[in-house]
Tab-separated table of N, CA and C in Angstrom:
chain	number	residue	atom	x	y	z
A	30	UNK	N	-109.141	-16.270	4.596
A	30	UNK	CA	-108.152	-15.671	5.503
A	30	UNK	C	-108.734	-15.571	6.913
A	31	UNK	N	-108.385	-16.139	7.791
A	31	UNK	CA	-109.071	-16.308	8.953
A	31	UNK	C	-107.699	-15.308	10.374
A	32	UNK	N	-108.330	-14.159	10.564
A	32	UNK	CA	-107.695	-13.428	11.498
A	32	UNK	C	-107.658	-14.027	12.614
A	33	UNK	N	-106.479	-14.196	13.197
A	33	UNK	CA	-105.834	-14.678	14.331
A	33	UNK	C	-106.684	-13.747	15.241
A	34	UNK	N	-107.714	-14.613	16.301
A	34	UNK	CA	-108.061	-14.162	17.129
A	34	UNK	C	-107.278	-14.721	18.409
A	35	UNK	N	-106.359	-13.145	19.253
A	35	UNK	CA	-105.590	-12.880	20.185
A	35	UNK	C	-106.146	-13.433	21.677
A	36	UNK	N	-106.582	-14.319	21.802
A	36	UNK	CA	-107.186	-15.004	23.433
A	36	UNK	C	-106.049	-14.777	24.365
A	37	UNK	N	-106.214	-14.045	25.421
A	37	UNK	CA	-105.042	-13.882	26.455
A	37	UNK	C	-105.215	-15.158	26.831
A	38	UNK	N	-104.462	-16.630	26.917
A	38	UNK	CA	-104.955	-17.427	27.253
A	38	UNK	C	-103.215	-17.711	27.460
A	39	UNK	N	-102.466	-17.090	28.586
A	39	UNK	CA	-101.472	-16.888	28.872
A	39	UNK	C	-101.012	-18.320	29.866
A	40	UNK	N	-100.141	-19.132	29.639
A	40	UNK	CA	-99.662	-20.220	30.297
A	40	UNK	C	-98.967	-19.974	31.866
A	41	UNK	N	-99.349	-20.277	32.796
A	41	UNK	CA	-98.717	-20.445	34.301
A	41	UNK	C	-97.796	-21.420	34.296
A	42	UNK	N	-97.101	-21.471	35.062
A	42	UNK	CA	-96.528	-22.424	35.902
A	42	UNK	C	-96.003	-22.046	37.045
A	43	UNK	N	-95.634	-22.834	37.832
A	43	UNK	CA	-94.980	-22.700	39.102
A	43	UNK	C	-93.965	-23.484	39.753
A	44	UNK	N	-93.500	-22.785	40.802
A	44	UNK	CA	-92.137	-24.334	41.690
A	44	UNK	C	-92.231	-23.503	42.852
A	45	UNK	N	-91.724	-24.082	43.385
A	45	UNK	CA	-91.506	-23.884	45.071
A	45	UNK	C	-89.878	-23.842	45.071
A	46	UNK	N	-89.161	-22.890	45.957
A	46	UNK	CA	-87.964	-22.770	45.996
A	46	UNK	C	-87.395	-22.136	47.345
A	47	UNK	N	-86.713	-23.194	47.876
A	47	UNK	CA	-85.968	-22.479	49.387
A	47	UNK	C	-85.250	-21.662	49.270
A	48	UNK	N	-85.532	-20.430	50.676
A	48	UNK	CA	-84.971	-19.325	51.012
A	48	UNK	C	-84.245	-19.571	52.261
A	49	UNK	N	-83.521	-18.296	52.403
A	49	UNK	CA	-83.368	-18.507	53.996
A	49	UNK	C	-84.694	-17.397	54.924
A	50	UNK	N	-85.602	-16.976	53.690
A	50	UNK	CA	-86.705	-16.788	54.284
A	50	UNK	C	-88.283	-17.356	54.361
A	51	UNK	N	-87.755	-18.638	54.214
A	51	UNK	CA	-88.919	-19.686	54.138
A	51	UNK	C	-88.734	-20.001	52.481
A	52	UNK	N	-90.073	-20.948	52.582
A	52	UNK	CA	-90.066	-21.048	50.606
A	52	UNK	C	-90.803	-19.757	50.296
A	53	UNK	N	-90.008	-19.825	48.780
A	53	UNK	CA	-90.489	-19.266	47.911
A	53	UNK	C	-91.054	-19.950	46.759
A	54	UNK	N	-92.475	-19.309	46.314
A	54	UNK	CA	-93.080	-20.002	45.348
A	54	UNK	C	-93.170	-18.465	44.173
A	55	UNK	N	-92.410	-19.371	42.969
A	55	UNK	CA	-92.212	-18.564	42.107
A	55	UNK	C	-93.289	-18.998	40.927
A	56	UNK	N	-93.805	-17.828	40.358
A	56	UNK	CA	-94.770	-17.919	39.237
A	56	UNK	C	-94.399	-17.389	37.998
A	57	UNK	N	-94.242	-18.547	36.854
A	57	UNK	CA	-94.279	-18.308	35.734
A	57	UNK	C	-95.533	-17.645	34.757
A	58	UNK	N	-95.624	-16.716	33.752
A	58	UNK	CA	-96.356	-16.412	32.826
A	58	UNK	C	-96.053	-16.146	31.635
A	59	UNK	N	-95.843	-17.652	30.807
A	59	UNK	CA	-95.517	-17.724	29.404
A	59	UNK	C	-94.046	-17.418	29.751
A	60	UNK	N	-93.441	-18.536	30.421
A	60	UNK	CA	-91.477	-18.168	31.048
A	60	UNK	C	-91.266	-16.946	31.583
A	61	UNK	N	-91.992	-16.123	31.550
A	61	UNK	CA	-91.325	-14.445	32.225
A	61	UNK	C	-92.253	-14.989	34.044
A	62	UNK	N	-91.447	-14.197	34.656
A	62	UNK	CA	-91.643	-14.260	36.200
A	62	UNK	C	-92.375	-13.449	36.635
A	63	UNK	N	-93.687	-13.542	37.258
A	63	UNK	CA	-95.198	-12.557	37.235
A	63	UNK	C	-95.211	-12.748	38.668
A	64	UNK	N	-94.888	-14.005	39.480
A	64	UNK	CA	-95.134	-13.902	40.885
A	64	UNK	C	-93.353	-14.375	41.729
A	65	UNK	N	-93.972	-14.197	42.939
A	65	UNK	CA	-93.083	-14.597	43.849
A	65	UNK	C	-93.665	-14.035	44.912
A	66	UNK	N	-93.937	-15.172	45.817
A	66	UNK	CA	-94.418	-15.332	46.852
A	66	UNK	C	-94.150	-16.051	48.487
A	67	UNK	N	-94.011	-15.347	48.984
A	67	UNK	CA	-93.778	-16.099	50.678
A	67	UNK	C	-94.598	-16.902	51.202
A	68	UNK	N	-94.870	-17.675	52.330
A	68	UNK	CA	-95.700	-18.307	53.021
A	68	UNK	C	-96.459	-16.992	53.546
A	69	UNK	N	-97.584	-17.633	54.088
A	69	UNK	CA	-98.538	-16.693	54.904
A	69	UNK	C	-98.387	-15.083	54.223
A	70	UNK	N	-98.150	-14.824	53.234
A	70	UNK	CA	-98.160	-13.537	52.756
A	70	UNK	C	-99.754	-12.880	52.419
A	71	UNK	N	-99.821	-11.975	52.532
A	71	UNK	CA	-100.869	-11.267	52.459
A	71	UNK	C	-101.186	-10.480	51.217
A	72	UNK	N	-102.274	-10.775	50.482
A	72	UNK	CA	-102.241	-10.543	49.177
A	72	UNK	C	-101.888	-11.715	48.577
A	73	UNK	N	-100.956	-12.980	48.643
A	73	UNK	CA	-101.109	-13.992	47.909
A	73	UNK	C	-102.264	-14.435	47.108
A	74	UNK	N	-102.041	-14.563	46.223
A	74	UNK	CA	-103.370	-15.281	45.021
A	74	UNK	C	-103.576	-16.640	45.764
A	75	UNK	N	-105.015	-17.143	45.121
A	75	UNK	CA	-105.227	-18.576	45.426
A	75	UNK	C	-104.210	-19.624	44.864
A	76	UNK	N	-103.730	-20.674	45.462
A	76	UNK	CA	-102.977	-21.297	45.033
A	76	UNK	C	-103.320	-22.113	43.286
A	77	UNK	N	-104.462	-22.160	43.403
A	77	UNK	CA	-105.058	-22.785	41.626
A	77	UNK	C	-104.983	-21.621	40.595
A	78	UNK	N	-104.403	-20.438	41.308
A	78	UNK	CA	-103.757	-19.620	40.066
A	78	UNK	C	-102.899	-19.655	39.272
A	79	UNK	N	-101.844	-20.812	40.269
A	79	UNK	CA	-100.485	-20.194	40.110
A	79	UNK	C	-99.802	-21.660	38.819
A	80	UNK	N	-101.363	-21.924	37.994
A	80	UNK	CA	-100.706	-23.453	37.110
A	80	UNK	C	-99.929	-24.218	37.510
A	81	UNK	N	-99.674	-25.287	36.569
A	81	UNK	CA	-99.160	-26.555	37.288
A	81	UNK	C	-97.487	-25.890	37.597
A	82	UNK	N	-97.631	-27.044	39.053
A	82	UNK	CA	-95.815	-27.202	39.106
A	82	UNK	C	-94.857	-27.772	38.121
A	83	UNK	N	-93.801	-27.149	38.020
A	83	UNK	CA	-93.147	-27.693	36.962
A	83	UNK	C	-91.634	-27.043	37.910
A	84	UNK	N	-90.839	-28.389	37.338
A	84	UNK	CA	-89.126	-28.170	37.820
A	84	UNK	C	-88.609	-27.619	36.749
A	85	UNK	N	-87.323	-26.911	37.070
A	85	UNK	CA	-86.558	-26.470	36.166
A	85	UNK	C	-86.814	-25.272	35.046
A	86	UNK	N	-88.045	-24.391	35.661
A	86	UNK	CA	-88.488	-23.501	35.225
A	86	UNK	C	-87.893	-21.881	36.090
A	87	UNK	N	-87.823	-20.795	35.104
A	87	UNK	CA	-87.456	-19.766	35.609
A	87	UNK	C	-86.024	-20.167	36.072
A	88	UNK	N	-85.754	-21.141	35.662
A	88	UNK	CA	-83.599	-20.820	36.064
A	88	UNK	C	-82.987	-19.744	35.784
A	89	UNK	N	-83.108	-18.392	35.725
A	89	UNK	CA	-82.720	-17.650	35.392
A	89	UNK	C	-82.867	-16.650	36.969
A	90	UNK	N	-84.284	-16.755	37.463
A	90	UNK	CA	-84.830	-16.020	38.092
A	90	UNK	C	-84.209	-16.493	39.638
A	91	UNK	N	-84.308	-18.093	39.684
A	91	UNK	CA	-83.464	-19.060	40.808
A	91	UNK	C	-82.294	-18.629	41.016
A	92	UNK	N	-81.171	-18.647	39.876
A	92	UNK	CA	-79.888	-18.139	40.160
A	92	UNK	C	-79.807	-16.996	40.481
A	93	UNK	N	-80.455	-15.974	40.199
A	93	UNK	CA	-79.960	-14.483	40.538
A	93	UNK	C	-80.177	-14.436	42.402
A	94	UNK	N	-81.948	-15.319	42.654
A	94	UNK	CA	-81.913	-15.219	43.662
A	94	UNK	C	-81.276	-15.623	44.820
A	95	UNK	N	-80.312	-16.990	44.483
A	95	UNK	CA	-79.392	-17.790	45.216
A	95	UNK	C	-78.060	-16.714	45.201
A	96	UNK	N	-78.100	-16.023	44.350
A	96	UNK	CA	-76.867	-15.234	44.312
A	96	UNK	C	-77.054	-13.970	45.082
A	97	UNK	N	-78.057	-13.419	45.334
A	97	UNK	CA	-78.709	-12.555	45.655
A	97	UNK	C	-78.339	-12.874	47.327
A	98	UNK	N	-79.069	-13.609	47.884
A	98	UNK	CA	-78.978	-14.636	49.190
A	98	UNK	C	-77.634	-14.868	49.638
A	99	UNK	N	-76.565	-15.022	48.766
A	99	UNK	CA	-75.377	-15.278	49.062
A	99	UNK	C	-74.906	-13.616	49.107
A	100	UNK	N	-75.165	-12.611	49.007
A	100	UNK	CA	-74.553	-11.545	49.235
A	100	UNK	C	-73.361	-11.016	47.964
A	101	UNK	N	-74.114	-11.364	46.759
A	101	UNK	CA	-73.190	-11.905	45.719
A	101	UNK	C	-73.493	-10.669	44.523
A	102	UNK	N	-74.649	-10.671	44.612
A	102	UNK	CA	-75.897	-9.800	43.274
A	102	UNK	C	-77.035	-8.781	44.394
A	103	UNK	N	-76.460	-7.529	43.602
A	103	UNK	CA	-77.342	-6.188	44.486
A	103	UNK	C	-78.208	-5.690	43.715
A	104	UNK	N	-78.365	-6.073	41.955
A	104	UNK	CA	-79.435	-5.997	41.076
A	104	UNK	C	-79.782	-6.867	40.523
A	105	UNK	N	-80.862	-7.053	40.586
A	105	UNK	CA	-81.370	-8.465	39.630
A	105	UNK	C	-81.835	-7.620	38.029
A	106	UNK	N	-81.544	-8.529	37.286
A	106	UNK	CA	-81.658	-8.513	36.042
A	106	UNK	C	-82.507	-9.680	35.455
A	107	UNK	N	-83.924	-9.024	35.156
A	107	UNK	CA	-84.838	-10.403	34.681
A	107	UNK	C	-85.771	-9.459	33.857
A	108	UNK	N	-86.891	-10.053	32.990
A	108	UNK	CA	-87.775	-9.741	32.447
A	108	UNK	C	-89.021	-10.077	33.156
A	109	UNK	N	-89.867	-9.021	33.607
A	109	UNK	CA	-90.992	-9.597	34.488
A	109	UNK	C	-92.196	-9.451	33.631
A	110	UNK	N	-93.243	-10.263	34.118
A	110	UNK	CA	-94.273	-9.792	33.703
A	110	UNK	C	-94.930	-9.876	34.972
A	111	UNK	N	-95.298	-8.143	35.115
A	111	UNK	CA	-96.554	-7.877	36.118
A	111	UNK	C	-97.729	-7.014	35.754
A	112	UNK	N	-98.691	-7.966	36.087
A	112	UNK	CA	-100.332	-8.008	35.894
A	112	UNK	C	-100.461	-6.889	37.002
A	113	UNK	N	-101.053	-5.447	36.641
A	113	UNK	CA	-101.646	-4.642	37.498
A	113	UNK	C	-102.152	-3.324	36.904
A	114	UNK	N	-102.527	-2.547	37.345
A	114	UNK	CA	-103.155	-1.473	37.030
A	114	UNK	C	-102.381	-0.173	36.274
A	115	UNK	N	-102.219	0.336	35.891
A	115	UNK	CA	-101.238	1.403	35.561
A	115	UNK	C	-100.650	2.331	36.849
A	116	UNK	N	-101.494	2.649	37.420
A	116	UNK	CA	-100.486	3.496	38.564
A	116	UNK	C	-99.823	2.179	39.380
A	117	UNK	N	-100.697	0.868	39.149
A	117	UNK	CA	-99.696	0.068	40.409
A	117	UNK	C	-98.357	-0.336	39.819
A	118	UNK	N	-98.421	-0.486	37.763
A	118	UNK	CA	-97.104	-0.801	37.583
A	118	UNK	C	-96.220	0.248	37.873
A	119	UNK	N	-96.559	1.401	38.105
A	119	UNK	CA	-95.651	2.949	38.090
A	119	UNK	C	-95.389	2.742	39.488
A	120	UNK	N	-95.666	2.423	40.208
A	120	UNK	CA	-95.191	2.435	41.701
A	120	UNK	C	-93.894	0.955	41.525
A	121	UNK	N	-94.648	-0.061	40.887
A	121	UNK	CA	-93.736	-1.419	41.006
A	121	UNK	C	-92.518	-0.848	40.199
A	122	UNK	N	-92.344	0.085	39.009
A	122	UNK	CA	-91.052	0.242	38.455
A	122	UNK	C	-90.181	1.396	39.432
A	123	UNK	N	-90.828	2.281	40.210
A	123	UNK	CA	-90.373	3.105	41.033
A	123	UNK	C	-89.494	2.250	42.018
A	124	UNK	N	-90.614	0.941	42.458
A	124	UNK	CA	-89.432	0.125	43.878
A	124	UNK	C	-88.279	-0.509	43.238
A	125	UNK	N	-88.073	-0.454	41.655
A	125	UNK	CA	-86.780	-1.091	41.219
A	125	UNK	C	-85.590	-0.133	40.498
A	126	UNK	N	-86.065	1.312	41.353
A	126	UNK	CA	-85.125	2.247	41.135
A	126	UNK	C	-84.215	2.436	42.264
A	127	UNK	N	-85.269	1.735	43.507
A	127	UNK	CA	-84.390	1.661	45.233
A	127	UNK	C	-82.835	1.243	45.237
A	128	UNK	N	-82.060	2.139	44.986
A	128	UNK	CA	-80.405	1.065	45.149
A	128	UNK	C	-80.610	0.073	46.347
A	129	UNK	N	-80.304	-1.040	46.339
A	129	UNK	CA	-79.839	-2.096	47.468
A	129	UNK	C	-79.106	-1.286	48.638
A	130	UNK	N	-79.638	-1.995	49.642
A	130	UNK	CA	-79.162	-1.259	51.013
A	130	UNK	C	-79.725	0.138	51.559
A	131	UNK	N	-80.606	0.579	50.272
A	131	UNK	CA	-81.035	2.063	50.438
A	131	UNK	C	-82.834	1.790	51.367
A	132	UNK	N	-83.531	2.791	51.714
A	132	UNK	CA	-84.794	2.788	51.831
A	132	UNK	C	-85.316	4.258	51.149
A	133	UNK	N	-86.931	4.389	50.799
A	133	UNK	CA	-87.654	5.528	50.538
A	133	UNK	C	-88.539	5.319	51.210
A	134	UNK	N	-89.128	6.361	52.070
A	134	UNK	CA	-90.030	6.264	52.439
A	134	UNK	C	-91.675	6.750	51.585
A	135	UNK	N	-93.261	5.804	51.989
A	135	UNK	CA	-93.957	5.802	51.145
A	135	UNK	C	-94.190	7.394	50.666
A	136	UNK	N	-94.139	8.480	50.801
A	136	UNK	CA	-94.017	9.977	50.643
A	136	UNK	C	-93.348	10.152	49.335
A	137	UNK	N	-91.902	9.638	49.441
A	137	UNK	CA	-90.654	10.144	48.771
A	137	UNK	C	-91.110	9.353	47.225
A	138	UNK	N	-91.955	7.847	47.559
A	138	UNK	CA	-92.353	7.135	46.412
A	138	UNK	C	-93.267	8.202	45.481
A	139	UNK	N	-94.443	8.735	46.477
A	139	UNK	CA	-95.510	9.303	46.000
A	139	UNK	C	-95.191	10.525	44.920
A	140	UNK	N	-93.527	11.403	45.372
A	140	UNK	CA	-93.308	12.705	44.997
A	140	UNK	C	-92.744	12.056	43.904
A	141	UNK	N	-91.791	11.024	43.846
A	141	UNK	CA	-90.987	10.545	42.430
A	141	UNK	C	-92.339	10.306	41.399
A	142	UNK	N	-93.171	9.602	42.119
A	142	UNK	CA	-94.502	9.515	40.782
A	142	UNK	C	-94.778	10.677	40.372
A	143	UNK	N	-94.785	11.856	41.089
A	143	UNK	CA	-95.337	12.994	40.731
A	143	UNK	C	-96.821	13.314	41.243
A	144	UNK	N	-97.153	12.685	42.459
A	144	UNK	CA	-98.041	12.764	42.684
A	144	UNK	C	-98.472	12.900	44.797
A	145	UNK	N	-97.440	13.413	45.299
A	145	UNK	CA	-96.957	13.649	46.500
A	145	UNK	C	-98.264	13.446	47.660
A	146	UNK	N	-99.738	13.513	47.024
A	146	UNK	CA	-100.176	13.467	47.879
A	146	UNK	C	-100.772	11.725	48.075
A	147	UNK	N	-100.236	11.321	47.296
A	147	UNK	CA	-100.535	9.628	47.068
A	147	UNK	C	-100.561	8.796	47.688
A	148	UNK	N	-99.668	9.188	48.858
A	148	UNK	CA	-98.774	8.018	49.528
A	148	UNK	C	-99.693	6.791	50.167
A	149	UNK	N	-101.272	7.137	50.715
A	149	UNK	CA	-101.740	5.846	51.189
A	149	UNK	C	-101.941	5.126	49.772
A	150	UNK	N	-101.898	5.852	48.592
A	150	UNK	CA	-102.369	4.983	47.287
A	150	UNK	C	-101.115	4.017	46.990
A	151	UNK	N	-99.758	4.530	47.028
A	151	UNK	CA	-98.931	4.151	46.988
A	151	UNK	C	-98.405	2.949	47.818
A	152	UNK	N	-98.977	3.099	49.012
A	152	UNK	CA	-98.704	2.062	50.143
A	152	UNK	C	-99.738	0.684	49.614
A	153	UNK	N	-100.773	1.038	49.612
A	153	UNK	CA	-101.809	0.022	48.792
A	153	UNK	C	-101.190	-0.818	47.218
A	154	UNK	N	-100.194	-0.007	46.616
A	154	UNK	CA	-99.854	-0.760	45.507
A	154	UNK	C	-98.327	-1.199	45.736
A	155	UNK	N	-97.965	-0.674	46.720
A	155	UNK	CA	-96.865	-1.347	47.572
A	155	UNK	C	-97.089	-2.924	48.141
A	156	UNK	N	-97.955	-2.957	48.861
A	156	UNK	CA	-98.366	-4.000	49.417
A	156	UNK	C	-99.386	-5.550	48.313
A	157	UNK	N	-99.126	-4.599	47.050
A	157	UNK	CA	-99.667	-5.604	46.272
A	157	UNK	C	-98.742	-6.209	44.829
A	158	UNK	N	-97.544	-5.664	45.305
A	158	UNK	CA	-96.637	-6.071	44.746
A	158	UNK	C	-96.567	-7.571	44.538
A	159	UNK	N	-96.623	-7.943	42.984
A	159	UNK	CA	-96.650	-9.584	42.894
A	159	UNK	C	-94.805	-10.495	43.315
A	160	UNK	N	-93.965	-9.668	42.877
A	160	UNK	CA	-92.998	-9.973	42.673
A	160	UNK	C	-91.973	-9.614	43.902
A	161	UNK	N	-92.539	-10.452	45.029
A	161	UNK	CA	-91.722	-9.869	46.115
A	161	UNK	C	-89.587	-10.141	45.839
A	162	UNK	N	-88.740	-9.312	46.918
A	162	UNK	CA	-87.989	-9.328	46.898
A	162	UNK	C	-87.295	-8.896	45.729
A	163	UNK	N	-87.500	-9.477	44.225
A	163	UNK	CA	-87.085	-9.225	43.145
A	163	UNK	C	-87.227	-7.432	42.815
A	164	UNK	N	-88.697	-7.372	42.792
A	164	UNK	CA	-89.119	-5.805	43.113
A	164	UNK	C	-89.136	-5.296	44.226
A	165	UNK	N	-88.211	-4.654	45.144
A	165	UNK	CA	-88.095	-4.507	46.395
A	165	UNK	C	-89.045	-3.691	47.494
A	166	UNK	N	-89.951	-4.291	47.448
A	166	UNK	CA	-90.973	-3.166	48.226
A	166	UNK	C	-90.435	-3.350	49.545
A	167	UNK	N	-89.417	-4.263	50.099
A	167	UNK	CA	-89.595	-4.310	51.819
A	167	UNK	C	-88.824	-2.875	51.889
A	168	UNK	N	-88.372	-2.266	50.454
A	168	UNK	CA	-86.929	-1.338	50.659
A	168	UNK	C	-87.912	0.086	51.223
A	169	UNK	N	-89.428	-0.023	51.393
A	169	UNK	CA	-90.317	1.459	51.419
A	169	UNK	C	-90.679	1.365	53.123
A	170	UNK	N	-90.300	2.568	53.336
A	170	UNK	CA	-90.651	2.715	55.482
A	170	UNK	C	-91.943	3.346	55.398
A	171	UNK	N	-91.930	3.993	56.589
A	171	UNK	CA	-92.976	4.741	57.193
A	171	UNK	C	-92.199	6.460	57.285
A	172	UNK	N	-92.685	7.451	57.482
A	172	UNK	CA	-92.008	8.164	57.253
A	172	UNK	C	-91.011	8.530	58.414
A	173	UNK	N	-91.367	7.935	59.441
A	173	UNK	CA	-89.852	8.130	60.353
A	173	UNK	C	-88.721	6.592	60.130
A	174	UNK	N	-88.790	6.314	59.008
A	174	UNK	CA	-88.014	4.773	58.938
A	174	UNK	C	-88.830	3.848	59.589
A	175	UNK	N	-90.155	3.949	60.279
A	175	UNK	CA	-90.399	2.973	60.708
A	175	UNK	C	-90.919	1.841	59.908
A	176	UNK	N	-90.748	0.904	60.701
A	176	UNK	CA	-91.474	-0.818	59.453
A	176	UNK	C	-92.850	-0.655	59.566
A	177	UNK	N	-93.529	-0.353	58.642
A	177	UNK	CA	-94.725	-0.109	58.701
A	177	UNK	C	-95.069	-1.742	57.344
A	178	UNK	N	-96.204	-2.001	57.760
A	178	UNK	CA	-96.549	-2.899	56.908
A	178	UNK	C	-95.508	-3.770	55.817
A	179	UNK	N	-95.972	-5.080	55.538
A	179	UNK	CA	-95.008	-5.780	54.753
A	179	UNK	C	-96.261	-7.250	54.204
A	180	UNK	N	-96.171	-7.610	53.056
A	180	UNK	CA	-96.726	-8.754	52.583
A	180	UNK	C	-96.350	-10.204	53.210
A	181	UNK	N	-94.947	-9.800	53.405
A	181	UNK	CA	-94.298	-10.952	54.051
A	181	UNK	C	-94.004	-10.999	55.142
A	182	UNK	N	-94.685	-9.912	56.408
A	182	UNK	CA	-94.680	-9.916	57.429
A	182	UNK	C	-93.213	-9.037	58.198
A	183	UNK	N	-93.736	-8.247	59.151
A	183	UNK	CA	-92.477	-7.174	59.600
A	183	UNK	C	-91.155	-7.644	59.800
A	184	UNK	N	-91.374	-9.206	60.134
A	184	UNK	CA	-89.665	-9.477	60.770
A	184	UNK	C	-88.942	-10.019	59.293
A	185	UNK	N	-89.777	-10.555	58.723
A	185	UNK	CA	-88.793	-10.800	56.839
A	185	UNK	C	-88.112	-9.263	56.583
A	186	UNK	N	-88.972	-8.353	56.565
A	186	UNK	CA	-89.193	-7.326	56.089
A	186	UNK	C	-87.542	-6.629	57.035
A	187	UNK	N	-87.491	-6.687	58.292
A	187	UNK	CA	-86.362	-6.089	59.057
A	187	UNK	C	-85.408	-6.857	58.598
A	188	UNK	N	-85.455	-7.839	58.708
A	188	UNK	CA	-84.498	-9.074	58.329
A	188	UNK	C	-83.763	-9.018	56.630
A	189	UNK	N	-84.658	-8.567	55.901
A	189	UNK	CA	-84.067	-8.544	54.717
A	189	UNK	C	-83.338	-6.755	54.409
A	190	UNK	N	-83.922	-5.716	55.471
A	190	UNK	CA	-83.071	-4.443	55.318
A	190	UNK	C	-81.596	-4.724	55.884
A	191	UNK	N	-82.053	-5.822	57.436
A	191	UNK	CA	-80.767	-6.069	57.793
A	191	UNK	C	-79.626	-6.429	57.519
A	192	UNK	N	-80.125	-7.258	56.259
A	192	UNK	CA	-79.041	-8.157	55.058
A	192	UNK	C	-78.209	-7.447	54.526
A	193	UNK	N	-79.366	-6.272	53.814
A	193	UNK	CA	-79.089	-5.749	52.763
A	193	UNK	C	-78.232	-4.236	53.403
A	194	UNK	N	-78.475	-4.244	53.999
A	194	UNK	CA	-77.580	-2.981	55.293
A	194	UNK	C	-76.493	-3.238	55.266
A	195	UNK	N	-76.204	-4.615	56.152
A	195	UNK	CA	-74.801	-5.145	56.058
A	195	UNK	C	-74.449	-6.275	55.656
A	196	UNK	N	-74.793	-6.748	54.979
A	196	UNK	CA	-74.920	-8.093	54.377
A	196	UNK	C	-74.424	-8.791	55.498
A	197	UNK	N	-75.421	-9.301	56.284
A	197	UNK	CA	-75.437	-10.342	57.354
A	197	UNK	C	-76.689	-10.858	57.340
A	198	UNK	N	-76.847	-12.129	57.359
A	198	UNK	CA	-78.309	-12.572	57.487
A	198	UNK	C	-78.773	-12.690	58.936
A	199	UNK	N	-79.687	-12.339	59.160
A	199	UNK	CA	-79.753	-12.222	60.777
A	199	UNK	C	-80.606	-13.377	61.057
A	200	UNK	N	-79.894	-14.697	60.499
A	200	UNK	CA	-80.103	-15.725	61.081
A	200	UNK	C	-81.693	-16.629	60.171
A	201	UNK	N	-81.404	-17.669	60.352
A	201	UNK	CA	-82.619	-18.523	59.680
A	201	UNK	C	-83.929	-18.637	60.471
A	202	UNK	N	-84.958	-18.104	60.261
A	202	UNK	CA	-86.299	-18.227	61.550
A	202	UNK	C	-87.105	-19.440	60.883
A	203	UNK	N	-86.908	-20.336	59.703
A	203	UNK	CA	-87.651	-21.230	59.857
A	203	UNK	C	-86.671	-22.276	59.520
């Protein structure tokens, strides 16, 4: 009887997929969606993380977001898998309590954890959010609303409250 020894030896893949905020490169782990990523984003993994390219993967995750983009879908509905620490997944399920169009500021995140004095910890697992857009971290301010930090850089970041404010895209910058 030879016990199944459990090797996390978890399968990647990846694709590249246009936005109207540049590409997006979406990351598979074993079919569930673990990344999503912008150009020049900060915190991006090395690109030899993200396994081979492959088409026609994550169609599930593509459509919501094309629908999403079209001003169509204000919740996404997917199964993720995100790789992180325990307080960072508790912050990542907190940014997918944000209603669309809404903001919290990093404070208001810290007190829902239960942990109010958190907030630079919170901002740190904010900003390391794998699953941009899908998990909405651009939806977290500064505590006067201001745009304080973003992975994908401040003007995505205004640009996608702006959307989501009034559903207007404030235009294509690349």
């Amino acid at each position: 009887m030879h016990k199944h020894l459990h090797l996390h030896l978890h399968t990647k893949q990846h694709s590249v997929v246009d936005s109207p905020y540049g590409p997006l490169t979406l990351v598979a782990t074993d079919g569930m969606l673990s990344g999503l990523y912008m150009t020049d984003q900060r915190h991006r993994p090395p690109e030899e993380s993200f396994g081979e390219r492959a088409t026609g993967i994550l169609g599930e995750a593509v459509r919501q977001l094309d629908a999403y983009f079209a001003g169509e879908l204000k919740e996404f509905d997917l199964e993720l898998s995100l790789d992180g620490t325990p307080f960072q997944r508790g912050v990542w399920a907190q940014l997918q309590q944000i209603p669309y169009g809404e903001t919290w500021t990093y404070g208001e995140l810290a007190e829902r954890l239960g942990n109010p004095a958190a907030s630079r910890a919170v901002g740190l697992a904010n900003g390391k959010n794998p699953v941009g857009i899908i998990v909405p971290c651009h939806r977290v301010v500064g505590a006067a609303g201001s745009l304080t930090g973003y992975g994908g850089g401040l003007e995505r970041k205004r640009r996608l409250l702006a959307f989501e404010a009034g559903g207007v895209d404030a235009g294509r910058l690349f």
